[in-house]
mmCIF file of C-alpha atoms in Angstrom:
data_model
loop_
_atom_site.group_PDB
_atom_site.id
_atom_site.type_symbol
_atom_site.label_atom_id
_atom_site.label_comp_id
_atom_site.label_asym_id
_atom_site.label_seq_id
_atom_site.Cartn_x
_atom_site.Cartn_y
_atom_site.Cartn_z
ATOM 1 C CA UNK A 1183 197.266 -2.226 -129.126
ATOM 2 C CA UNK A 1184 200.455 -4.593 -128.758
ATOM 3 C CA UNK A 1185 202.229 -5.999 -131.062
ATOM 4 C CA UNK A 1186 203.152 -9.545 -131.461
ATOM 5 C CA UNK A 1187 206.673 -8.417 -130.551
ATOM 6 C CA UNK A 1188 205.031 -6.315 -127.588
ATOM 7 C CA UNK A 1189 205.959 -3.092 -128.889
ATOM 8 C CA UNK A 1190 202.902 -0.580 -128.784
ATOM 9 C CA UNK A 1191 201.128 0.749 -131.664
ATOM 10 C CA UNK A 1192 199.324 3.857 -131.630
ATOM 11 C CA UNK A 1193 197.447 4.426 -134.565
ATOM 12 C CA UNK A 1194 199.319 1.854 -136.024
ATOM 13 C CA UNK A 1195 202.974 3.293 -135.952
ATOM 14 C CA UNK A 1196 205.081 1.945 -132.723
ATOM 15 C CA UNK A 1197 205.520 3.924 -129.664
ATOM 16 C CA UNK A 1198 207.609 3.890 -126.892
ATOM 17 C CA UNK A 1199 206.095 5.285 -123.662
ATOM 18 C CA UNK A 1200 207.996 7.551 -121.258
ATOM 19 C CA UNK A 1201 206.217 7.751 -118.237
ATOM 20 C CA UNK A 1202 205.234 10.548 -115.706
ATOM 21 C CA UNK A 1203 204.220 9.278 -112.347
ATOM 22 C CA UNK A 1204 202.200 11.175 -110.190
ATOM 23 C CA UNK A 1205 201.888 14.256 -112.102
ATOM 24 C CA UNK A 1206 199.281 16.799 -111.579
ATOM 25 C CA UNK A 1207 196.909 17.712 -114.469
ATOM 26 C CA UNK A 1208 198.379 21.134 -114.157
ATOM 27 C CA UNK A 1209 201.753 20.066 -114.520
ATOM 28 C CA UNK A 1210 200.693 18.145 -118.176
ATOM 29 C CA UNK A 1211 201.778 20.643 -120.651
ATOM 30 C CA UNK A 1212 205.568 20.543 -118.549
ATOM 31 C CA UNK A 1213 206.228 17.360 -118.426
ATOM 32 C CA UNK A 1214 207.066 17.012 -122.373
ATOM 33 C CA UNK A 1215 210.039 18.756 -121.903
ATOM 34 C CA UNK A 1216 211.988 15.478 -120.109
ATOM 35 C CA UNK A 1217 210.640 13.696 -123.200
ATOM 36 C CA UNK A 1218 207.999 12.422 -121.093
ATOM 37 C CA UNK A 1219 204.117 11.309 -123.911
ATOM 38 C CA UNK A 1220 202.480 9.437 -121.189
ATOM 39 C CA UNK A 1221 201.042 9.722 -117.307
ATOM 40 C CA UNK A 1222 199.675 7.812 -114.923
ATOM 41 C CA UNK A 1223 196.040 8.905 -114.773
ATOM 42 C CA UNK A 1224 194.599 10.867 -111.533
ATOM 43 C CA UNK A 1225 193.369 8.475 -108.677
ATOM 44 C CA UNK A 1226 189.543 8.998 -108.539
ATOM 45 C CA UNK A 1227 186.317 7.121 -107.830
ATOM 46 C CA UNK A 1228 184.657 9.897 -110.310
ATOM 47 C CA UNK A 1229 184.378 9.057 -113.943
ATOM 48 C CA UNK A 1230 184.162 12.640 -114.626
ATOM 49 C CA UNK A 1231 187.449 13.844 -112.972
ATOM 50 C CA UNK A 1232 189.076 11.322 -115.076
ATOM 51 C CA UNK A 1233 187.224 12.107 -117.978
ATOM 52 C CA UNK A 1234 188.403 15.577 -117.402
ATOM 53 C CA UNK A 1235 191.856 14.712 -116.580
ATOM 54 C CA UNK A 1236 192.283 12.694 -119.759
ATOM 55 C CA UNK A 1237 190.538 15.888 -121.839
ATOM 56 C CA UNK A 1238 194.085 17.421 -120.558
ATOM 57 C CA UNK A 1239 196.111 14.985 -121.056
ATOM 58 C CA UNK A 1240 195.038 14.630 -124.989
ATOM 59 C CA UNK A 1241 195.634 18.615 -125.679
ATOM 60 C CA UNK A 1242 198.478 18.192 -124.416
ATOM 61 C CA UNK A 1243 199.734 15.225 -126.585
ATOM 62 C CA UNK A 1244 199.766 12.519 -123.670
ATOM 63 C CA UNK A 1245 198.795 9.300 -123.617
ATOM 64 C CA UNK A 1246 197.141 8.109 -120.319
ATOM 65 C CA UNK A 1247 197.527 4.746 -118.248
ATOM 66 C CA UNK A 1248 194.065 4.797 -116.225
ATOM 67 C CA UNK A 1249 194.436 3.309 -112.469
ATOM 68 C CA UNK A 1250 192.110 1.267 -111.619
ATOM 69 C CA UNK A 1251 193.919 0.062 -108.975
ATOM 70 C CA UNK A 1252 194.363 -0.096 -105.176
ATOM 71 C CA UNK A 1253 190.177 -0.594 -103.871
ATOM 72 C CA UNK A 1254 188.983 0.161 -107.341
ATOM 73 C CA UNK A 1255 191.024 -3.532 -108.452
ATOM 74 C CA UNK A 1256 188.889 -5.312 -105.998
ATOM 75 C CA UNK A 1257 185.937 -3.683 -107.035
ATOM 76 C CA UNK A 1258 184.485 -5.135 -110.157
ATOM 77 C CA UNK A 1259 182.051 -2.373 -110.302
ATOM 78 C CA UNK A 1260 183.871 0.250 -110.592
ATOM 79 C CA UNK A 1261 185.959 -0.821 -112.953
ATOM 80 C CA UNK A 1262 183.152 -1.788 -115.091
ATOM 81 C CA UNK A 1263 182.034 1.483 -115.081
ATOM 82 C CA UNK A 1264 185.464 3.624 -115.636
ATOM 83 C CA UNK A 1265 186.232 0.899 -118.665
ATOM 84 C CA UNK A 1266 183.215 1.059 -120.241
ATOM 85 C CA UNK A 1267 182.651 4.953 -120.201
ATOM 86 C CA UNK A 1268 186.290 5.785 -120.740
ATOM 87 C CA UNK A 1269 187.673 2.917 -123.270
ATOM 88 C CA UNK A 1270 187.025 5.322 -126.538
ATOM 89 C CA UNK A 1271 188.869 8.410 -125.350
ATOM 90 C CA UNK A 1272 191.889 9.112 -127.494
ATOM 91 C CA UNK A 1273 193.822 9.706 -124.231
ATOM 92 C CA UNK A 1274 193.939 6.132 -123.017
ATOM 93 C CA UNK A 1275 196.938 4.237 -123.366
ATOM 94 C CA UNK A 1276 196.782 1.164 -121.117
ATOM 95 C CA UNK A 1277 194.476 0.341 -117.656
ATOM 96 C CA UNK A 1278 196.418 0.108 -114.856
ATOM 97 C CA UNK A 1279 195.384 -2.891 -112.673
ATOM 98 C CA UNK A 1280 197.547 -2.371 -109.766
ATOM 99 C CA UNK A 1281 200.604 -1.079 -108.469
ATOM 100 C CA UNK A 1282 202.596 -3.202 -106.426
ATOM 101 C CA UNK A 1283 200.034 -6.120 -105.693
ATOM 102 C CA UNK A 1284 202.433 -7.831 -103.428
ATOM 103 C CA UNK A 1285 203.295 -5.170 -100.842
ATOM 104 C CA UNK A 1286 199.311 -4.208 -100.963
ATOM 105 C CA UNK A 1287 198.376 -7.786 -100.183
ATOM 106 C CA UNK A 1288 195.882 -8.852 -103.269
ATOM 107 C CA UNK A 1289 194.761 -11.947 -103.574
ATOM 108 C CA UNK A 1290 195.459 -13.134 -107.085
ATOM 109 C CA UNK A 1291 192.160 -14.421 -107.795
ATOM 110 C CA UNK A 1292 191.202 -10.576 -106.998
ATOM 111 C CA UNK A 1293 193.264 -9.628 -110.127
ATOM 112 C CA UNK A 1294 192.346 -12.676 -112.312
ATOM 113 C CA UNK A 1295 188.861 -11.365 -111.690
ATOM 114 C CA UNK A 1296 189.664 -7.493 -112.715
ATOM 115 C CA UNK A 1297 191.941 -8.678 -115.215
ATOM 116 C CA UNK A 1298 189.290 -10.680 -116.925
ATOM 117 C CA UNK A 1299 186.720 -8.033 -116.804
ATOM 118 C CA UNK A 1300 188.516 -5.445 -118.444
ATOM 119 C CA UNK A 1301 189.618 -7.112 -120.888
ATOM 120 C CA UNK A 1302 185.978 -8.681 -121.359
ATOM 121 C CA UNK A 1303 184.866 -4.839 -121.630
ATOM 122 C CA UNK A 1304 188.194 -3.811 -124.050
ATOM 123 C CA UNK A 1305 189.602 -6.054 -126.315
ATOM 124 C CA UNK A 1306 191.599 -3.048 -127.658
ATOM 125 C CA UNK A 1307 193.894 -1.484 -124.823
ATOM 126 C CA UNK A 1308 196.150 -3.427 -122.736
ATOM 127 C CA UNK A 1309 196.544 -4.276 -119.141
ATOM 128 C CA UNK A 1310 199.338 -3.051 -117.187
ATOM 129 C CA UNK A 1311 200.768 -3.902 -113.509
ATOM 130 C CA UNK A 1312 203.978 -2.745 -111.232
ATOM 131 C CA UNK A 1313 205.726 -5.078 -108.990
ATOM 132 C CA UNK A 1314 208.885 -4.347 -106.981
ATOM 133 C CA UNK A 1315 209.320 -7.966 -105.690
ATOM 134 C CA UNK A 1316 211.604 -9.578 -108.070
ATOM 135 C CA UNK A 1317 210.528 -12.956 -106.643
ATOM 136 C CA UNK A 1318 206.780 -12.446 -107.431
ATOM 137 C CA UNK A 1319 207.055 -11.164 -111.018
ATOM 138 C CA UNK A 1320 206.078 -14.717 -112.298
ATOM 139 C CA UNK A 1321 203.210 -14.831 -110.305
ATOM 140 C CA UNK A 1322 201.917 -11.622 -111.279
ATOM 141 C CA UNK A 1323 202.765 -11.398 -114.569
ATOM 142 C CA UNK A 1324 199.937 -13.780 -115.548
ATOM 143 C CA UNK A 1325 196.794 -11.533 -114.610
ATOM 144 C CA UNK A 1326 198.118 -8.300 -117.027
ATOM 145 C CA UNK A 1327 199.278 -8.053 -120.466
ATOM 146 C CA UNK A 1328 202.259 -5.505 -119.492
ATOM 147 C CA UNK A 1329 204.555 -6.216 -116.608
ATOM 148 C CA UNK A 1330 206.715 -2.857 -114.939
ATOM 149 C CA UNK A 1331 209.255 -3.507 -112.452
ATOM 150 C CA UNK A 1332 209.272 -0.982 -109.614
ATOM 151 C CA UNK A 1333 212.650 -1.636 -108.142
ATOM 152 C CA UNK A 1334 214.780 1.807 -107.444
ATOM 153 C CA UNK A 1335 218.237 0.787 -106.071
ATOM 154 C CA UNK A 1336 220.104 3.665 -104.859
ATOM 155 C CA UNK A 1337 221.827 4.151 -102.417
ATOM 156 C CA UNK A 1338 221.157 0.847 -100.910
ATOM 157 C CA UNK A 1339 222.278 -1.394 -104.133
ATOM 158 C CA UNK A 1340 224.373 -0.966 -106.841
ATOM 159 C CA UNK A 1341 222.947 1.232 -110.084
ATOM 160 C CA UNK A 1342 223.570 -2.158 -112.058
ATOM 161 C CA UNK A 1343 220.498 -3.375 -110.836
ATOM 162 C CA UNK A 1344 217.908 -2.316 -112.865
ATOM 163 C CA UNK A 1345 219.614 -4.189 -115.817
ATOM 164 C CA UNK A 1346 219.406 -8.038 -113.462
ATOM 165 C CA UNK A 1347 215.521 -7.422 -112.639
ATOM 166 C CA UNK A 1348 214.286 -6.708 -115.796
ATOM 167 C CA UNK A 1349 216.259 -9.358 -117.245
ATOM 168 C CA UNK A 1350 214.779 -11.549 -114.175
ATOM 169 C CA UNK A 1351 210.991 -9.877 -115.768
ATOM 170 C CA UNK A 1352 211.609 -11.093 -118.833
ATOM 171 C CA UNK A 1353 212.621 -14.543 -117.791
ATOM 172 C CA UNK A 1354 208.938 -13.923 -115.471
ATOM 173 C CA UNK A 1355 206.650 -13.375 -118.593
ATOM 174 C CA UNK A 1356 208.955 -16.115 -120.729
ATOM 175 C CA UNK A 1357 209.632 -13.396 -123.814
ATOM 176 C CA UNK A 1358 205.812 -13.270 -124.802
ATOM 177 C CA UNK A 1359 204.777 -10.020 -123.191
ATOM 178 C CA UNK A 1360 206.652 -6.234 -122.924
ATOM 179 C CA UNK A 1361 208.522 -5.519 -120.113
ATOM 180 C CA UNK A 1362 208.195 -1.956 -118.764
ATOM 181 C CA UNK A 1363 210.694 -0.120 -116.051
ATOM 182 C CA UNK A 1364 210.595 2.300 -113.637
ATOM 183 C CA UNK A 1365 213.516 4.196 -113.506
ATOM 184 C CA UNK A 1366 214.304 5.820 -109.664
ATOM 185 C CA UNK A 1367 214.123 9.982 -110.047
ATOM 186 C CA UNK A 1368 212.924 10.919 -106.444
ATOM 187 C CA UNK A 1369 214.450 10.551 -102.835
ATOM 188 C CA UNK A 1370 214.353 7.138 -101.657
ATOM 189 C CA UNK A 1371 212.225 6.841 -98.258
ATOM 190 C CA UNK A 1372 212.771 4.727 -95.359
ATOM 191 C CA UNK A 1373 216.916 4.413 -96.828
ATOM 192 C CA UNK A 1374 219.579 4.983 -94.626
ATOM 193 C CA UNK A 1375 220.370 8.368 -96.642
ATOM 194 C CA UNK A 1376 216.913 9.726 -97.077
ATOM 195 C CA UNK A 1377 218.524 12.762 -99.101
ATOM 196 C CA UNK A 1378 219.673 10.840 -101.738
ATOM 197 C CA UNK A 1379 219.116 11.917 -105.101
ATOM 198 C CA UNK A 1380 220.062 9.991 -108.112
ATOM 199 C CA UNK A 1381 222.168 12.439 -110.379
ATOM 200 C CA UNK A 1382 221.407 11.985 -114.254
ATOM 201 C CA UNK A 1383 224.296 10.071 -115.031
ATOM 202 C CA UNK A 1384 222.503 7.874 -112.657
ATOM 203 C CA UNK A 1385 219.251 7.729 -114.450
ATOM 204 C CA UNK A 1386 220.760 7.914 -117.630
ATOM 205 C CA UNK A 1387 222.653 4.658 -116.867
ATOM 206 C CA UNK A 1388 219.545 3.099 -115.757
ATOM 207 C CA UNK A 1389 217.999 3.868 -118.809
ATOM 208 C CA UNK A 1390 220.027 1.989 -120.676
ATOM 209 C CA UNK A 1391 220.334 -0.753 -118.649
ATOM 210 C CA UNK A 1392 216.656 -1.009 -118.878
ATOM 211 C CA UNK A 1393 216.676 -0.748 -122.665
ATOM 212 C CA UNK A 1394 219.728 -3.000 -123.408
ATOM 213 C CA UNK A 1395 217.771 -5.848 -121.471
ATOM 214 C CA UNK A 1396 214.913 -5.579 -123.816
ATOM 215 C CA UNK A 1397 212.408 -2.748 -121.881
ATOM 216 C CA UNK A 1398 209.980 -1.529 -124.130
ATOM 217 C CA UNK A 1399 208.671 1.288 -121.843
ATOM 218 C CA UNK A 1400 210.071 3.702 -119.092
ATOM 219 C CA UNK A 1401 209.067 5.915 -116.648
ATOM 220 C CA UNK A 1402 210.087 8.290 -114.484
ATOM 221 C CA UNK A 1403 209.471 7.530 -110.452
ATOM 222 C CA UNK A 1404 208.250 10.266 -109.211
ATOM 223 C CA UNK A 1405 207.098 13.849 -110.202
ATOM 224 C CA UNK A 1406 206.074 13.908 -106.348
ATOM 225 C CA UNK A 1407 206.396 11.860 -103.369
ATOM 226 C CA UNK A 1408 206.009 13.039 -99.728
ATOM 227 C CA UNK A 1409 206.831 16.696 -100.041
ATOM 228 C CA UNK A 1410 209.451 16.026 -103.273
ATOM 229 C CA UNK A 1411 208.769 17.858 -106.572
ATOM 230 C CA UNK A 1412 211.075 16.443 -109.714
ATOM 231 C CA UNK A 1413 210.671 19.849 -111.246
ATOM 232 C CA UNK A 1414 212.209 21.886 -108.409
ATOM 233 C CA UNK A 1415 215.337 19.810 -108.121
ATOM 234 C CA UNK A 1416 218.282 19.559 -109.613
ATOM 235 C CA UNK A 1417 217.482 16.560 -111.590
ATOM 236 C CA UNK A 1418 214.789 18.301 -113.776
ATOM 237 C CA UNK A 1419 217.639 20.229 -116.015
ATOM 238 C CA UNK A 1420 219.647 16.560 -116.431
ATOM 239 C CA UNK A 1421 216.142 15.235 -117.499
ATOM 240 C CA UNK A 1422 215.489 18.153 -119.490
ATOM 241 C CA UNK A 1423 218.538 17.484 -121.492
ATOM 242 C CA UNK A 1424 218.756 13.651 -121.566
ATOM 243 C CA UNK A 1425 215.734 14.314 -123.811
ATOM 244 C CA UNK A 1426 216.530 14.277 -127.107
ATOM 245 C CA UNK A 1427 219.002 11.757 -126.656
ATOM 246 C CA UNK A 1428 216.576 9.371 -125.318
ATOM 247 C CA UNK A 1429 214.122 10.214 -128.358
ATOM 248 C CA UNK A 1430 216.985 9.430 -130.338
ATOM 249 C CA UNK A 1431 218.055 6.229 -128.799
ATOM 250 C CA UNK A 1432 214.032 4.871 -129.253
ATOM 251 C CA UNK A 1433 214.290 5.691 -132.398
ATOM 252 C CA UNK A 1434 217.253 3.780 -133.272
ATOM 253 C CA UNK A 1435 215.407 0.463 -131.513
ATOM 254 C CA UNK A 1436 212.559 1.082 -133.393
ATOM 255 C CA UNK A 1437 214.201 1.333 -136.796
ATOM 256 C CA UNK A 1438 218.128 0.461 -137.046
ATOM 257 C CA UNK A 1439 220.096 -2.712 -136.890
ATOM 258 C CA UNK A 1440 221.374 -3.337 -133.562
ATOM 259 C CA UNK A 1441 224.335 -5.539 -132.980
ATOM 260 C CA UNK A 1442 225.240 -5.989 -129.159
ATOM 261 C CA UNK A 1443 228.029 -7.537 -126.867
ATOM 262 C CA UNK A 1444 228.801 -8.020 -123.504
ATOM 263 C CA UNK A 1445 232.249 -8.601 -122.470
ATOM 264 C CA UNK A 1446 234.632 -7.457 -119.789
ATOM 265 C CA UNK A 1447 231.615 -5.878 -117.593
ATOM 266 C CA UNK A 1448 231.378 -3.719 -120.299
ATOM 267 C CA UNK A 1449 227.399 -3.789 -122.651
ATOM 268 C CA UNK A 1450 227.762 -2.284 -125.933
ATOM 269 C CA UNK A 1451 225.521 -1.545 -128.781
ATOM 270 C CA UNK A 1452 226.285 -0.681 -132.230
ATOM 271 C CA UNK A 1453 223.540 1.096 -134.446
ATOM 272 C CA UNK A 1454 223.641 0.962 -138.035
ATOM 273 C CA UNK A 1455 220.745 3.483 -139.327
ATOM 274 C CA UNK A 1456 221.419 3.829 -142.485
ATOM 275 C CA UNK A 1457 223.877 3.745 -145.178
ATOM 276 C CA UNK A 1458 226.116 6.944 -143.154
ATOM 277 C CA UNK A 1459 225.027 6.505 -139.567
ATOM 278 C CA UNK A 1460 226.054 4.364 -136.842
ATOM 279 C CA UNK A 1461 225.967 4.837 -133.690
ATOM 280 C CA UNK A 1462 227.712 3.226 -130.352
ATOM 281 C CA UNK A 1463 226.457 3.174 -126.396
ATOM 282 C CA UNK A 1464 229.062 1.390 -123.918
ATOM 283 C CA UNK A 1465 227.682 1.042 -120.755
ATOM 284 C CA UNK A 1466 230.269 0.405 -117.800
ATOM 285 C CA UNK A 1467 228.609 -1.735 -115.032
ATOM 286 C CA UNK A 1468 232.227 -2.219 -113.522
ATOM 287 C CA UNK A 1469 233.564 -0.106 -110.230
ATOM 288 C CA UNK A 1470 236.394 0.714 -112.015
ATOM 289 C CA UNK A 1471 237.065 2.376 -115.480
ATOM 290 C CA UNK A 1472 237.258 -0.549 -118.315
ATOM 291 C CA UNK A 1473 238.841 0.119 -121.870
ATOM 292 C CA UNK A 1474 237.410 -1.993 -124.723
ATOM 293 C CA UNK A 1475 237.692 -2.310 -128.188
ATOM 294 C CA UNK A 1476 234.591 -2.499 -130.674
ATOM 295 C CA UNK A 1477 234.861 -2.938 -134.358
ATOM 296 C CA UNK A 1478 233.357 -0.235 -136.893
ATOM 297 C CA UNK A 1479 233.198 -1.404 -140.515
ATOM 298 C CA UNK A 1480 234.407 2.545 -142.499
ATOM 299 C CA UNK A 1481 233.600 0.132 -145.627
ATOM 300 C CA UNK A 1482 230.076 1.435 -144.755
ATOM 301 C CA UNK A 1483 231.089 4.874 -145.293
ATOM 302 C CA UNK A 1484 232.944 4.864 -148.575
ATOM 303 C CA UNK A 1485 231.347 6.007 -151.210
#
């Protein structure tokens, strides 16, 4: 369930999802080792094959978002029938409505409808929905319960982008529901440099643009896309080892004091833990290398 703060509870203790798009059933018991605990389900008219799929997923410790979407979110049917047989598997994390509703051309009444039925059918897991048109999160943020931007900027725009549009998301749902992003880790098609590969300095930066503008959910865009494979490039190590220090940054949101600043192009967080920890993140969103200063009380450490 949500929150009234938006965060996710899973048996009652908060969770952050990390999220594996387009990964193969057979690829479940992998993907843990980027620090990914959730998928996007299989695409399938066959209750079974899900069923199956989310079988998988659970012995393998994932949590499952189940699409619904493309034909199936016009088709009020269907749905009916996935929700109702599925909505008690331990697996199931959130329905996915739709996936960029804009670029797919849905009418919103289309959604209103699908939106209402599900949640008619399950009171208990919420709806979720992708949109990479910045200009239509407002509009679409009304017919689900979690809103996930979709925007990947590189090479075309500047990395510092991810932090403006889910800022502009938040402004969308007006600070009453989560804000989810999906960070860019595959080549971007159609681009004028179709080999280009965001490094994990790149993704890493993303990340914490994404959680420094209040993101309560990532994922990871894409395990595979037209002939790419995440696990076979060079990205999968980076990913590999920006694990822990994710796990350890969602921790520190979930449980420390935060104070943050912005100044000088520069965001900066300051953790205090506990009575001996703190921890700092300064995130440059300059061009150029920036020097600032940022005050650490060592009162906190005498003892």
């Amino acid at each position: 369930t949500l929150s009234e703060n938006g965060t996710v509870l899973v048996n009652g203790k908060p969770f952050f999802p990390v999220i594996g798009y387009n990964v193969y059933p057979d690829e479940y018991s992998r993907v843990e080792l980027t620090g990914v605990n959730t998928v996007i389900g299989i695409f399938t008219y066959y209750v079974n094959a899900l069923k199956t799929s989310l079988d998988m997923a659970h012995l393998c410790g994932l949590k499952v978002i189940v699409p619904l979407d493309q034909k199936l979110a016009v088709n009020i049917e269907s749905i009916r029938k996935i929700v109702n047989e599925l909505r008690d598997h331990p697996a199931v994390l959130a329905w996915k409505v739709m996936e960029n509703p804009t670029a797919n051309k849905i009418a919103l009444e289309n959604l209103i409808n699908a939106y209402l039925e599900i949640r008619t059918l399950d009171t208990i897991h919420p709806v979720f929905l992708s949109e990479s048109s910045e200009d239509q999160f407002e509009k679409w943020a009304k017919v689900t319960d979690i809103l996930c931007t979709s925007v990947y900027p590189l090479p075309n725009l500047p990395v510092t982008e991810i932090g403006n549009v889910v800022r502009s998301a938040q402004l969308a749902v007006k600070s009453i529901k989560p804000v989810w992003t999906n960070l860019q880790t595959y080549h971007l098609p159609f681009s004028p440099d179709q080999n280009y590969l965001p490094d994990i300095e790149e993704v890493r930066h993303m990340a914490y643009q994404a959680m420094f503008a209040g993101s309560q959910g990532i994922g990871y865009y894409s395990f595979h896309d037209e002939g790419y494979w995440l696990e076979a490039s060079e990205l999968w190590s980076g990913l590999t080892e920006f694990r822990n220090e994710l796990g350890l940054i969602i921790d520190l949101m979930d449980s420390a004091q935060l104070v943050e600043r912005y100044e000088n192009q520069v965001r900066w967080a300051l953790w205090n833990k506990n009575e001996s920890e703190t921890y700092v993140i300064a995130l440059n969103e300059a061009a150029e290398e920036r020097q600032i200063d940022i005050p650490v009380s060592f009162e906190r450490f005498n003892s």
